[in-house]
Amino acid sequence: MTGPDERLLEDLKVLVLQYNEVQMVLREISNKDTLEGILRTLVDSLHRGLDYQRIGLWFLDKDRKRLEALYGYGYPLEEFSKLEVELTELQDPAVTALKELGALVVEPSDTPFFKAYGRLGPLPERVAIAPLCSIGRKACYELVRCRQRGCPLYGRNGRDARFKDLPSFSWVFCEHFPAFGIISADTPPPGGEVTDDFYPLKMVCNYAGILLEKIVLFQKIKELSTKDPLTGVYNRNYFFEQLGRERRRSKRTGRDFAVAMFDINKFKEINDRYGHLAGDKVLRAVSSTISKEIRGSDVLCRYGGDEFTVLMPDTDIDGADAACKRIKEAVSKLRFTFDDEEVRVCLSGGVASYPQDAQTVRDLIHKADRRMYEDKTCLLPPESRR
């Protein structure tokens, strides 16, 4: 029969072992600087470091209000990657873990999470679920500044928000809520069992949450530096950065690329007659329309004022000209109502191709700009061309 001191020594040995295992996992994920790198390494490291035979990482899609199976170990990969869980039931263990930002061990039940889980094979007796979140975060870090109507979290300085007492969990899908998803683990090492001892799993998930948060914030800052705040498309600096990169790629591969420039005709008249808010609405609508007409590989930028540019990789002059005509036709179908008057807009456009039309970035832009101006003069009455 073991005495208290011997049991204490055994517990201490377990803690030391767990600490060493956690440190090994943390070192591995700390070496990654991308979202994908951290998440993939997290799953692999949990398997190797904590000896779980089945590990699943479920990403929280806040826009669609669901969990998506992202990376897994020990599951049929093709089946795992297809799993989705709609977060609609308050009693779902995945919802509970996200709401309370805490780990838990549960037995399979008739809930959306385990219905999806059952597609992977026979359900285990117990499953550990831990949220990917930042240490110490029990509320949205934007809470103090949040002024959204009906937000159940908003209180005086955010101090009177109590997650467990809230009847709804819609705040889980707020873009500022500090959770990125959950980790599920259901098969422990041989001879072990899924218990309520969450220290290793919680520490790893919390640390991964901190890294993910930093990367997301960095990406937002980078996006703000490259995006036009009004239209949401890329700005002029980003355009020239991509243009230079595309020119170097073209010289290396021998493939053509093209640039299209567009200008909203009589845009100043819209601003002067209906106000700048009307002009802003037109700019957003035009940029959205152009975005829908271009390929995923094309780069749309707001060049300045009411001018837009599109960088078209692997495109010759004929392809660019066809795209330009398609974009102009789509924009011409837009209709606006300002001061009870219907307003229509149209674009002037010009294209130039590298290396057919120019050998330098500057000459390429100049060529496209000149062709855009020629297109604009064709639309003006004769007296306006003088």
mmCIF file of C-alpha atoms in Angstrom:
data_model
loop_
_atom_site.group_PDB
_atom_site.id
_atom_site.type_symbol
_atom_site.label_atom_id
_atom_site.label_comp_id
_atom_site.label_asym_id
_atom_site.label_seq_id
_atom_site.Cartn_x
_atom_site.Cartn_y
_atom_site.Cartn_z
ATOM 1 C CA MET A 1 0.000 0.000 0.000
ATOM 2 C CA THR A 2 1.457 3.304 -1.000
ATOM 3 C CA GLY A 3 1.661 6.204 1.378
ATOM 4 C CA PRO A 4 0.823 9.870 0.762
ATOM 5 C CA ASP A 5 4.456 10.750 0.024
ATOM 6 C CA GLU A 6 4.777 8.040 -2.595
ATOM 7 C CA ARG A 7 1.552 9.102 -4.292
ATOM 8 C CA LEU A 8 2.711 12.706 -4.235
ATOM 9 C CA LEU A 9 6.003 11.666 -5.828
ATOM 10 C CA GLU A 10 4.194 9.756 -8.553
ATOM 11 C CA ASP A 11 1.941 12.754 -9.254
ATOM 12 C CA LEU A 12 5.012 14.985 -9.435
ATOM 13 C CA LYS A 13 6.666 12.648 -11.928
ATOM 14 C CA VAL A 14 3.545 12.779 -14.087
ATOM 15 C CA LEU A 15 3.517 16.583 -13.987
ATOM 16 C CA VAL A 16 7.197 16.774 -14.941
ATOM 17 C CA LEU A 17 6.618 14.370 -17.819
ATOM 18 C CA GLN A 18 3.614 16.357 -19.002
ATOM 19 C CA TYR A 19 5.574 19.593 -18.748
ATOM 20 C CA ASN A 20 8.379 18.174 -20.908
ATOM 21 C CA GLU A 21 5.892 16.886 -23.459
ATOM 22 C CA VAL A 22 4.138 20.252 -23.641
ATOM 23 C CA GLN A 23 7.440 22.112 -24.025
ATOM 24 C CA MET A 24 8.356 19.874 -26.951
ATOM 25 C CA VAL A 25 5.050 20.556 -28.690
ATOM 26 C CA LEU A 26 5.290 24.307 -28.067
ATOM 27 C CA ARG A 27 8.784 24.452 -29.555
ATOM 28 C CA GLU A 28 7.579 22.751 -32.716
ATOM 29 C CA ILE A 29 4.614 25.029 -33.351
ATOM 30 C CA SER A 30 6.610 28.155 -32.418
ATOM 31 C CA ASN A 31 8.810 27.601 -35.472
ATOM 32 C CA LYS A 32 5.870 28.152 -37.819
ATOM 33 C CA ASP A 33 4.806 31.591 -39.018
ATOM 34 C CA THR A 34 1.704 30.809 -41.081
ATOM 35 C CA LEU A 35 -1.792 29.705 -40.127
ATOM 36 C CA GLU A 36 -1.501 26.507 -42.124
ATOM 37 C CA GLY A 37 1.930 25.735 -40.704
ATOM 38 C CA ILE A 38 0.811 26.180 -37.102
ATOM 39 C CA LEU A 39 -2.348 24.114 -37.510
ATOM 40 C CA ARG A 40 -0.696 21.224 -39.337
ATOM 41 C CA THR A 41 2.217 21.121 -36.898
ATOM 42 C CA LEU A 42 -0.190 21.328 -33.967
ATOM 43 C CA VAL A 43 -1.993 18.144 -34.977
ATOM 44 C CA ASP A 44 1.214 16.228 -35.710
ATOM 45 C CA SER A 45 2.876 17.416 -32.498
ATOM 46 C CA LEU A 46 -0.085 16.478 -30.319
ATOM 47 C CA HIS A 47 0.078 12.981 -31.732
ATOM 48 C CA ARG A 48 3.822 12.596 -31.228
ATOM 49 C CA GLY A 49 4.191 14.539 -27.995
ATOM 50 C CA LEU A 50 1.025 13.533 -26.125
ATOM 51 C CA ASP A 51 0.624 10.123 -27.758
ATOM 52 C CA TYR A 52 -3.009 10.569 -28.777
ATOM 53 C CA GLN A 53 -3.701 8.186 -31.645
ATOM 54 C CA ARG A 54 -6.591 10.207 -33.094
ATOM 55 C CA ILE A 55 -6.459 13.998 -33.186
ATOM 56 C CA GLY A 56 -8.874 16.246 -35.074
ATOM 57 C CA LEU A 57 -8.661 19.968 -35.714
ATOM 58 C CA TRP A 58 -11.968 21.674 -36.464
ATOM 59 C CA PHE A 59 -11.894 25.231 -37.809
ATOM 60 C CA LEU A 60 -14.595 27.679 -36.703
ATOM 61 C CA ASP A 61 -16.140 29.323 -39.758
ATOM 62 C CA LYS A 62 -17.790 32.337 -38.120
ATOM 63 C CA ASP A 63 -19.495 33.560 -41.289
ATOM 64 C CA ARG A 64 -21.238 30.251 -41.976
ATOM 65 C CA LYS A 65 -21.657 29.406 -38.283
ATOM 66 C CA ARG A 66 -20.190 25.963 -38.445
ATOM 67 C CA LEU A 67 -17.138 23.830 -37.697
ATOM 68 C CA GLU A 68 -15.160 22.413 -40.599
ATOM 69 C CA ALA A 69 -12.817 19.435 -40.216
ATOM 70 C CA LEU A 70 -9.453 20.784 -41.308
ATOM 71 C CA TYR A 71 -6.588 18.494 -40.280
ATOM 72 C CA GLY A 72 -6.687 15.106 -38.628
ATOM 73 C CA TYR A 73 -4.440 12.261 -37.569
ATOM 74 C CA GLY A 74 -5.577 8.662 -37.260
ATOM 75 C CA TYR A 75 -8.810 9.204 -39.213
ATOM 76 C CA PRO A 76 -9.640 8.279 -42.821
ATOM 77 C CA LEU A 77 -8.377 11.565 -44.275
ATOM 78 C CA GLU A 78 -10.799 11.698 -47.195
ATOM 79 C CA GLU A 79 -13.768 11.221 -44.890
ATOM 80 C CA PHE A 80 -12.473 13.567 -42.204
ATOM 81 C CA SER A 81 -11.910 16.495 -44.558
ATOM 82 C CA LYS A 82 -15.565 16.324 -45.691
ATOM 83 C CA LEU A 83 -17.048 16.708 -42.201
ATOM 84 C CA GLU A 84 -18.970 19.844 -41.250
ATOM 85 C CA VAL A 85 -20.903 20.600 -38.073
ATOM 86 C CA GLU A 86 -23.668 23.207 -38.042
ATOM 87 C CA LEU A 87 -23.499 25.035 -34.705
ATOM 88 C CA THR A 88 -27.192 25.325 -33.967
ATOM 89 C CA GLU A 89 -27.788 23.389 -30.732
ATOM 90 C CA LEU A 90 -26.913 24.841 -27.346
ATOM 91 C CA GLN A 91 -26.344 21.354 -25.902
ATOM 92 C CA ASP A 92 -23.796 20.364 -28.504
ATOM 93 C CA PRO A 93 -20.435 19.714 -26.751
ATOM 94 C CA ALA A 94 -18.590 21.671 -29.444
ATOM 95 C CA VAL A 95 -20.791 24.691 -28.692
ATOM 96 C CA THR A 96 -20.200 24.267 -24.950
ATOM 97 C CA ALA A 97 -16.421 24.193 -25.383
ATOM 98 C CA LEU A 98 -16.526 27.350 -27.504
ATOM 99 C CA LYS A 99 -18.993 29.184 -25.247
ATOM 100 C CA GLU A 100 -17.062 28.563 -22.070
ATOM 101 C CA LEU A 101 -13.607 28.622 -23.705
ATOM 102 C CA GLY A 102 -12.788 25.539 -21.671
ATOM 103 C CA ALA A 103 -11.879 21.912 -22.289
ATOM 104 C CA LEU A 104 -14.228 19.044 -21.440
ATOM 105 C CA VAL A 105 -14.575 15.279 -21.736
ATOM 106 C CA VAL A 106 -17.910 14.007 -23.015
ATOM 107 C CA GLU A 107 -19.573 10.769 -23.990
ATOM 108 C CA PRO A 108 -21.105 10.490 -27.483
ATOM 109 C CA SER A 109 -24.638 11.826 -27.720
ATOM 110 C CA ASP A 110 -27.287 12.564 -30.317
ATOM 111 C CA THR A 111 -25.871 15.974 -31.292
ATOM 112 C CA PRO A 112 -24.629 17.426 -34.615
ATOM 113 C CA PHE A 113 -20.990 17.070 -33.582
ATOM 114 C CA PHE A 114 -21.223 13.350 -32.848
ATOM 115 C CA LYS A 115 -23.461 12.689 -35.832
ATOM 116 C CA ALA A 116 -20.619 13.985 -37.985
ATOM 117 C CA TYR A 117 -18.085 12.122 -35.855
ATOM 118 C CA GLY A 118 -19.929 8.874 -36.390
ATOM 119 C CA ARG A 119 -19.074 8.945 -40.091
ATOM 120 C CA LEU A 120 -15.451 8.207 -39.165
ATOM 121 C CA GLY A 121 -16.232 4.813 -37.711
ATOM 122 C CA PRO A 122 -17.418 3.396 -34.371
ATOM 123 C CA LEU A 123 -17.805 6.134 -31.755
ATOM 124 C CA PRO A 124 -15.319 6.051 -28.857
ATOM 125 C CA GLU A 125 -16.436 5.867 -25.254
ATOM 126 C CA ARG A 126 -15.191 9.371 -24.402
ATOM 127 C CA VAL A 127 -13.879 12.327 -26.380
ATOM 128 C CA ALA A 128 -11.806 15.239 -25.130
ATOM 129 C CA ILE A 129 -12.643 18.616 -26.709
ATOM 130 C CA ALA A 130 -10.498 21.723 -26.208
ATOM 131 C CA PRO A 131 -10.990 25.148 -27.825
ATOM 132 C CA LEU A 132 -8.206 26.877 -29.729
ATOM 133 C CA CYS A 133 -8.144 30.231 -27.960
ATOM 134 C CA SER A 134 -5.841 32.728 -26.270
ATOM 135 C CA ILE A 135 -4.857 32.236 -22.641
ATOM 136 C CA GLY A 136 -6.920 34.275 -20.220
ATOM 137 C CA ARG A 137 -9.400 35.463 -22.817
ATOM 138 C CA LYS A 138 -12.887 35.284 -21.425
ATOM 139 C CA ALA A 139 -14.373 38.029 -23.546
ATOM 140 C CA CYS A 140 -14.009 39.759 -26.860
ATOM 141 C CA TYR A 141 -11.011 42.103 -26.807
ATOM 142 C CA GLU A 142 -13.043 44.656 -28.760
ATOM 143 C CA LEU A 143 -15.792 44.539 -26.152
ATOM 144 C CA VAL A 144 -15.005 47.900 -24.573
ATOM 145 C CA ARG A 145 -15.324 49.606 -27.945
ATOM 146 C CA CYS A 146 -18.197 47.494 -29.233
ATOM 147 C CA ARG A 147 -21.388 49.431 -29.867
ATOM 148 C CA GLN A 148 -23.344 46.969 -31.941
ATOM 149 C CA ARG A 149 -27.020 47.025 -31.098
ATOM 150 C CA GLY A 150 -28.239 43.901 -29.408
ATOM 151 C CA CYS A 151 -24.756 42.618 -28.615
ATOM 152 C CA PRO A 152 -25.294 40.457 -25.492
ATOM 153 C CA LEU A 153 -21.685 40.945 -24.418
ATOM 154 C CA TYR A 154 -21.745 44.705 -24.226
ATOM 155 C CA GLY A 155 -21.869 46.160 -20.754
ATOM 156 C CA ARG A 156 -20.135 48.877 -18.819
ATOM 157 C CA ASN A 157 -16.498 48.378 -19.786
ATOM 158 C CA GLY A 158 -17.468 44.827 -20.656
ATOM 159 C CA ARG A 159 -17.278 43.774 -17.007
ATOM 160 C CA ASP A 160 -20.826 42.599 -16.537
ATOM 161 C CA ALA A 161 -20.758 40.119 -19.418
ATOM 162 C CA ARG A 162 -21.276 36.549 -18.205
ATOM 163 C CA PHE A 163 -20.957 33.904 -20.906
ATOM 164 C CA LYS A 164 -22.606 31.035 -19.079
ATOM 165 C CA ASP A 165 -25.731 33.061 -18.264
ATOM 166 C CA LEU A 166 -26.423 34.110 -21.852
ATOM 167 C CA PRO A 167 -29.404 32.399 -23.501
ATOM 168 C CA SER A 168 -27.843 32.593 -26.968
ATOM 169 C CA PHE A 169 -24.394 31.875 -28.351
ATOM 170 C CA SER A 170 -24.510 34.156 -31.404
ATOM 171 C CA TRP A 171 -21.579 36.096 -29.934
ATOM 172 C CA VAL A 172 -19.386 33.045 -30.654
ATOM 173 C CA PHE A 173 -19.545 34.077 -34.308
ATOM 174 C CA CYS A 174 -18.410 37.668 -33.695
ATOM 175 C CA GLU A 175 -15.230 38.329 -35.669
ATOM 176 C CA HIS A 176 -13.496 39.450 -32.464
ATOM 177 C CA PHE A 177 -14.407 36.383 -30.401
ATOM 178 C CA PRO A 178 -11.083 34.813 -29.322
ATOM 179 C CA ALA A 179 -11.621 31.234 -30.546
ATOM 180 C CA PHE A 180 -10.410 29.723 -33.810
ATOM 181 C CA GLY A 181 -11.875 26.251 -33.506
ATOM 182 C CA ILE A 182 -11.567 23.106 -31.407
ATOM 183 C CA ILE A 183 -9.254 20.122 -31.005
ATOM 184 C CA SER A 184 -10.800 16.680 -30.471
ATOM 185 C CA ALA A 185 -8.858 13.712 -29.084
ATOM 186 C CA ASP A 186 -10.428 10.335 -28.445
ATOM 187 C CA THR A 187 -7.801 7.578 -28.440
ATOM 188 C CA PRO A 188 -5.164 7.858 -25.696
ATOM 189 C CA PRO A 189 -1.878 5.906 -25.523
ATOM 190 C CA PRO A 190 -2.094 2.120 -25.017
ATOM 191 C CA GLY A 191 -3.208 1.423 -21.483
ATOM 192 C CA GLY A 192 -4.366 5.031 -20.936
ATOM 193 C CA GLU A 193 -7.783 6.663 -20.974
ATOM 194 C CA VAL A 194 -9.386 9.975 -21.798
ATOM 195 C CA THR A 195 -9.583 11.723 -18.436
ATOM 196 C CA ASP A 196 -10.335 15.156 -17.078
ATOM 197 C CA ASP A 197 -6.612 15.942 -16.778
ATOM 198 C CA PHE A 198 -6.495 18.654 -19.421
ATOM 199 C CA TYR A 199 -3.223 20.361 -18.538
ATOM 200 C CA PRO A 200 -1.151 19.284 -21.582
ATOM 201 C CA LEU A 201 -3.967 19.686 -24.111
ATOM 202 C CA LYS A 202 -5.167 23.015 -22.716
ATOM 203 C CA MET A 203 -1.703 24.544 -22.580
ATOM 204 C CA VAL A 204 -0.920 23.582 -26.153
ATOM 205 C CA CYS A 205 -4.275 24.829 -27.476
ATOM 206 C CA ASN A 206 -3.990 28.122 -25.587
ATOM 207 C CA TYR A 207 -0.462 28.743 -26.807
ATOM 208 C CA ALA A 208 -1.472 27.911 -30.370
ATOM 209 C CA GLY A 209 -4.359 30.364 -29.948
ATOM 210 C CA ILE A 210 -1.916 33.150 -29.057
ATOM 211 C CA LEU A 211 0.204 32.429 -32.136
ATOM 212 C CA LEU A 212 -2.857 32.307 -34.380
ATOM 213 C CA GLU A 213 -4.143 35.586 -32.987
ATOM 214 C CA LYS A 214 -0.840 37.324 -33.673
ATOM 215 C CA ILE A 215 -0.760 36.046 -37.239
ATOM 216 C CA VAL A 216 -4.368 37.103 -37.866
ATOM 217 C CA LEU A 217 -3.675 40.582 -36.494
ATOM 218 C CA PHE A 218 -0.560 40.848 -38.660
ATOM 219 C CA GLN A 219 -2.557 39.813 -41.719
ATOM 220 C CA LYS A 220 -5.196 42.445 -40.931
ATOM 221 C CA ILE A 221 -2.538 45.130 -40.605
ATOM 222 C CA LYS A 222 -0.972 44.016 -43.878
ATOM 223 C CA GLU A 223 -4.373 44.035 -45.544
ATOM 224 C CA LEU A 224 -5.061 47.562 -44.339
ATOM 225 C CA SER A 225 -1.777 48.695 -45.891
ATOM 226 C CA THR A 226 -2.619 47.161 -49.278
ATOM 227 C CA LYS A 227 -6.388 47.699 -49.551
ATOM 228 C CA ASP A 228 -8.391 50.770 -50.483
ATOM 229 C CA PRO A 229 -10.640 51.483 -47.459
ATOM 230 C CA LEU A 230 -13.610 52.674 -49.529
ATOM 231 C CA THR A 231 -13.913 49.960 -52.159
ATOM 232 C CA GLY A 232 -12.029 47.095 -50.500
ATOM 233 C CA VAL A 233 -9.912 46.430 -53.612
ATOM 234 C CA TYR A 234 -6.130 46.755 -53.675
ATOM 235 C CA ASN A 235 -4.495 50.172 -53.688
ATOM 236 C CA ARG A 236 -1.995 51.773 -56.064
ATOM 237 C CA ASN A 237 1.108 50.744 -54.098
ATOM 238 C CA TYR A 238 0.087 47.098 -54.164
ATOM 239 C CA PHE A 239 -0.634 47.331 -57.877
ATOM 240 C CA PHE A 240 2.871 48.514 -58.711
ATOM 241 C CA GLU A 241 4.356 45.867 -56.422
ATOM 242 C CA GLN A 242 2.465 43.121 -58.279
ATOM 243 C CA LEU A 243 3.175 44.715 -61.639
ATOM 244 C CA GLY A 244 6.921 44.606 -61.009
ATOM 245 C CA ARG A 245 6.666 40.999 -59.860
ATOM 246 C CA GLU A 246 4.659 40.025 -62.927
ATOM 247 C CA ARG A 247 7.193 41.697 -65.243
ATOM 248 C CA ARG A 248 10.026 39.691 -63.681
ATOM 249 C CA ARG A 249 8.003 36.497 -64.037
ATOM 250 C CA SER A 250 7.227 37.322 -67.664
ATOM 251 C CA LYS A 251 10.905 37.855 -68.470
ATOM 252 C CA ARG A 252 11.724 34.537 -66.847
ATOM 253 C CA THR A 253 8.940 32.457 -68.437
ATOM 254 C CA GLY A 254 8.325 34.334 -71.679
ATOM 255 C CA ARG A 255 4.592 34.648 -71.005
ATOM 256 C CA ASP A 256 2.658 37.809 -71.833
ATOM 257 C CA PHE A 257 0.627 39.804 -69.363
ATOM 258 C CA ALA A 258 -1.650 42.801 -69.779
ATOM 259 C CA VAL A 259 -2.854 45.860 -67.923
ATOM 260 C CA ALA A 260 -6.272 47.479 -68.289
ATOM 261 C CA MET A 261 -7.098 50.969 -67.068
ATOM 262 C CA PHE A 262 -10.622 52.259 -66.511
ATOM 263 C CA ASP A 263 -12.112 55.649 -65.747
ATOM 264 C CA ILE A 264 -15.719 56.449 -64.766
ATOM 265 C CA ASN A 265 -17.084 58.938 -67.262
ATOM 266 C CA LYS A 266 -18.532 62.171 -65.862
ATOM 267 C CA PHE A 267 -17.866 61.042 -62.316
ATOM 268 C CA LYS A 268 -17.195 64.629 -61.196
ATOM 269 C CA GLU A 269 -20.694 65.594 -62.316
ATOM 270 C CA ILE A 270 -22.165 62.904 -60.054
ATOM 271 C CA ASN A 271 -20.170 64.208 -57.092
ATOM 272 C CA ASP A 272 -21.075 67.826 -57.790
ATOM 273 C CA ARG A 273 -24.776 67.208 -58.389
ATOM 274 C CA TYR A 274 -25.627 64.456 -55.898
ATOM 275 C CA GLY A 275 -22.846 64.704 -53.323
ATOM 276 C CA HIS A 276 -19.811 62.666 -52.395
ATOM 277 C CA LEU A 277 -21.842 59.958 -50.661
ATOM 278 C CA ALA A 278 -23.468 59.254 -54.015
ATOM 279 C CA GLY A 279 -20.024 59.188 -55.601
ATOM 280 C CA ASP A 280 -18.812 56.724 -52.977
ATOM 281 C CA LYS A 281 -21.748 54.459 -53.725
ATOM 282 C CA VAL A 282 -20.906 54.509 -57.424
ATOM 283 C CA LEU A 283 -17.243 53.690 -56.739
ATOM 284 C CA ARG A 284 -18.158 50.717 -54.563
ATOM 285 C CA ALA A 285 -20.651 49.397 -57.106
ATOM 286 C CA VAL A 286 -18.247 49.767 -60.026
ATOM 287 C CA SER A 287 -15.394 48.047 -58.167
ATOM 288 C CA SER A 288 -17.722 45.207 -57.154
ATOM 289 C CA THR A 289 -18.895 44.775 -60.747
ATOM 290 C CA ILE A 290 -15.361 44.687 -62.121
ATOM 291 C CA SER A 291 -14.396 42.121 -59.460
ATOM 292 C CA LYS A 292 -17.134 39.783 -60.664
ATOM 293 C CA GLU A 293 -15.986 40.024 -64.283
ATOM 294 C CA ILE A 294 -12.304 39.213 -63.805
ATOM 295 C CA ARG A 295 -10.499 35.942 -63.084
ATOM 296 C CA GLY A 296 -9.227 34.856 -59.701
ATOM 297 C CA SER A 297 -5.649 35.363 -60.864
ATOM 298 C CA ASP A 298 -6.300 38.962 -61.976
ATOM 299 C CA VAL A 299 -5.553 41.857 -59.625
ATOM 300 C CA LEU A 300 -8.012 44.753 -59.369
ATOM 301 C CA CYS A 301 -6.773 48.013 -57.879
ATOM 302 C CA ARG A 302 -8.119 51.487 -57.338
ATOM 303 C CA TYR A 303 -5.492 53.557 -59.113
ATOM 304 C CA GLY A 304 -6.768 56.870 -57.783
ATOM 305 C CA GLY A 305 -9.968 58.925 -57.736
ATOM 306 C CA ASP A 306 -12.349 57.255 -60.149
ATOM 307 C CA GLU A 307 -9.680 55.231 -61.967
ATOM 308 C CA PHE A 308 -9.230 51.473 -61.678
ATOM 309 C CA THR A 309 -6.573 49.130 -63.037
ATOM 310 C CA VAL A 310 -6.598 45.403 -63.637
ATOM 311 C CA LEU A 311 -3.434 43.325 -63.915
ATOM 312 C CA MET A 312 -4.042 40.272 -66.102
ATOM 313 C CA PRO A 313 -1.338 37.549 -65.945
ATOM 314 C CA ASP A 314 -0.892 35.194 -68.913
ATOM 315 C CA THR A 315 -2.999 37.429 -71.148
ATOM 316 C CA ASP A 316 -2.206 38.794 -74.606
ATOM 317 C CA ILE A 317 -3.594 41.986 -76.113
ATOM 318 C CA ASP A 318 -6.614 40.251 -77.689
ATOM 319 C CA GLY A 319 -7.608 38.594 -74.427
ATOM 320 C CA ALA A 320 -7.195 41.845 -72.517
ATOM 321 C CA ASP A 321 -9.285 43.732 -75.060
ATOM 322 C CA ALA A 322 -12.094 41.170 -74.787
ATOM 323 C CA ALA A 323 -12.019 41.412 -70.989
ATOM 324 C CA CYS A 324 -12.093 45.197 -71.184
ATOM 325 C CA LYS A 325 -15.191 45.162 -73.376
ATOM 326 C CA ARG A 326 -16.898 42.673 -71.065
ATOM 327 C CA ILE A 327 -16.202 44.832 -67.999
ATOM 328 C CA LYS A 328 -17.445 48.009 -69.699
ATOM 329 C CA GLU A 329 -20.648 46.272 -70.762
ATOM 330 C CA ALA A 330 -21.304 44.974 -67.240
ATOM 331 C CA VAL A 331 -20.787 48.408 -65.655
ATOM 332 C CA SER A 332 -23.064 50.046 -68.229
ATOM 333 C CA LYS A 333 -25.943 47.971 -66.855
ATOM 334 C CA LEU A 334 -25.660 49.537 -63.383
ATOM 335 C CA ARG A 335 -28.504 51.816 -62.309
ATOM 336 C CA PHE A 336 -28.570 54.255 -59.391
ATOM 337 C CA THR A 337 -31.270 56.493 -57.965
ATOM 338 C CA PHE A 338 -30.187 59.818 -56.467
ATOM 339 C CA ASP A 339 -32.684 62.559 -55.584
ATOM 340 C CA ASP A 340 -35.420 60.567 -57.344
ATOM 341 C CA GLU A 341 -33.400 60.579 -60.562
ATOM 342 C CA GLU A 342 -32.075 57.502 -62.318
ATOM 343 C CA VAL A 343 -28.363 57.704 -62.930
ATOM 344 C CA ARG A 344 -26.336 55.484 -65.259
ATOM 345 C CA VAL A 345 -22.580 55.222 -65.432
ATOM 346 C CA CYS A 346 -20.176 53.960 -68.048
ATOM 347 C CA LEU A 347 -16.468 53.329 -68.230
ATOM 348 C CA SER A 348 -13.726 54.324 -70.596
ATOM 349 C CA GLY A 349 -11.045 51.684 -70.863
ATOM 350 C CA GLY A 350 -7.709 50.980 -72.444
ATOM 351 C CA VAL A 351 -5.380 47.990 -72.428
ATOM 352 C CA ALA A 352 -1.705 47.349 -73.070
ATOM 353 C CA SER A 353 0.251 44.102 -73.202
ATOM 354 C CA TYR A 354 3.811 43.242 -72.186
ATOM 355 C CA PRO A 355 6.085 42.895 -74.087
ATOM 356 C CA GLN A 356 4.107 43.634 -77.234
ATOM 357 C CA ASP A 357 3.246 47.255 -76.359
ATOM 358 C CA ALA A 358 6.020 48.231 -73.950
ATOM 359 C CA GLN A 359 9.264 47.040 -72.391
ATOM 360 C CA THR A 360 9.013 48.883 -69.078
ATOM 361 C CA VAL A 361 6.339 49.223 -66.417
ATOM 362 C CA ARG A 362 6.180 52.971 -66.920
ATOM 363 C CA ASP A 363 5.658 52.697 -70.680
ATOM 364 C CA LEU A 364 3.068 49.962 -70.184
ATOM 365 C CA ILE A 365 0.981 52.143 -67.883
ATOM 366 C CA HIS A 366 1.388 55.109 -70.203
ATOM 367 C CA LYS A 367 0.188 53.046 -73.183
ATOM 368 C CA ALA A 368 -2.901 51.748 -71.392
ATOM 369 C CA ASP A 369 -3.661 55.228 -70.053
ATOM 370 C CA ARG A 370 -3.409 56.784 -73.521
ATOM 371 C CA ARG A 371 -5.738 54.176 -75.000
ATOM 372 C CA MET A 372 -8.195 54.816 -72.194
ATOM 373 C CA TYR A 373 -8.119 58.536 -73.010
ATOM 374 C CA GLU A 374 -8.708 57.763 -76.706
ATOM 375 C CA ASP A 375 -11.706 55.647 -75.703
ATOM 376 C CA LYS A 376 -13.039 58.524 -73.592
ATOM 377 C CA THR A 377 -12.762 61.068 -76.420
ATOM 378 C CA CYS A 378 -14.788 58.764 -78.643
ATOM 379 C CA LEU A 379 -17.675 59.067 -76.169
ATOM 380 C CA LEU A 380 -17.569 62.864 -75.952
ATOM 381 C CA PRO A 381 -19.396 65.243 -78.326
ATOM 382 C CA PRO A 382 -17.152 66.890 -80.956
ATOM 383 C CA GLU A 383 -17.061 70.283 -79.189
ATOM 384 C CA SER A 384 -15.712 68.673 -75.992
ATOM 385 C CA ARG A 385 -12.696 67.167 -77.732
ATOM 386 C CA ARG A 386 -11.085 70.505 -78.550
#
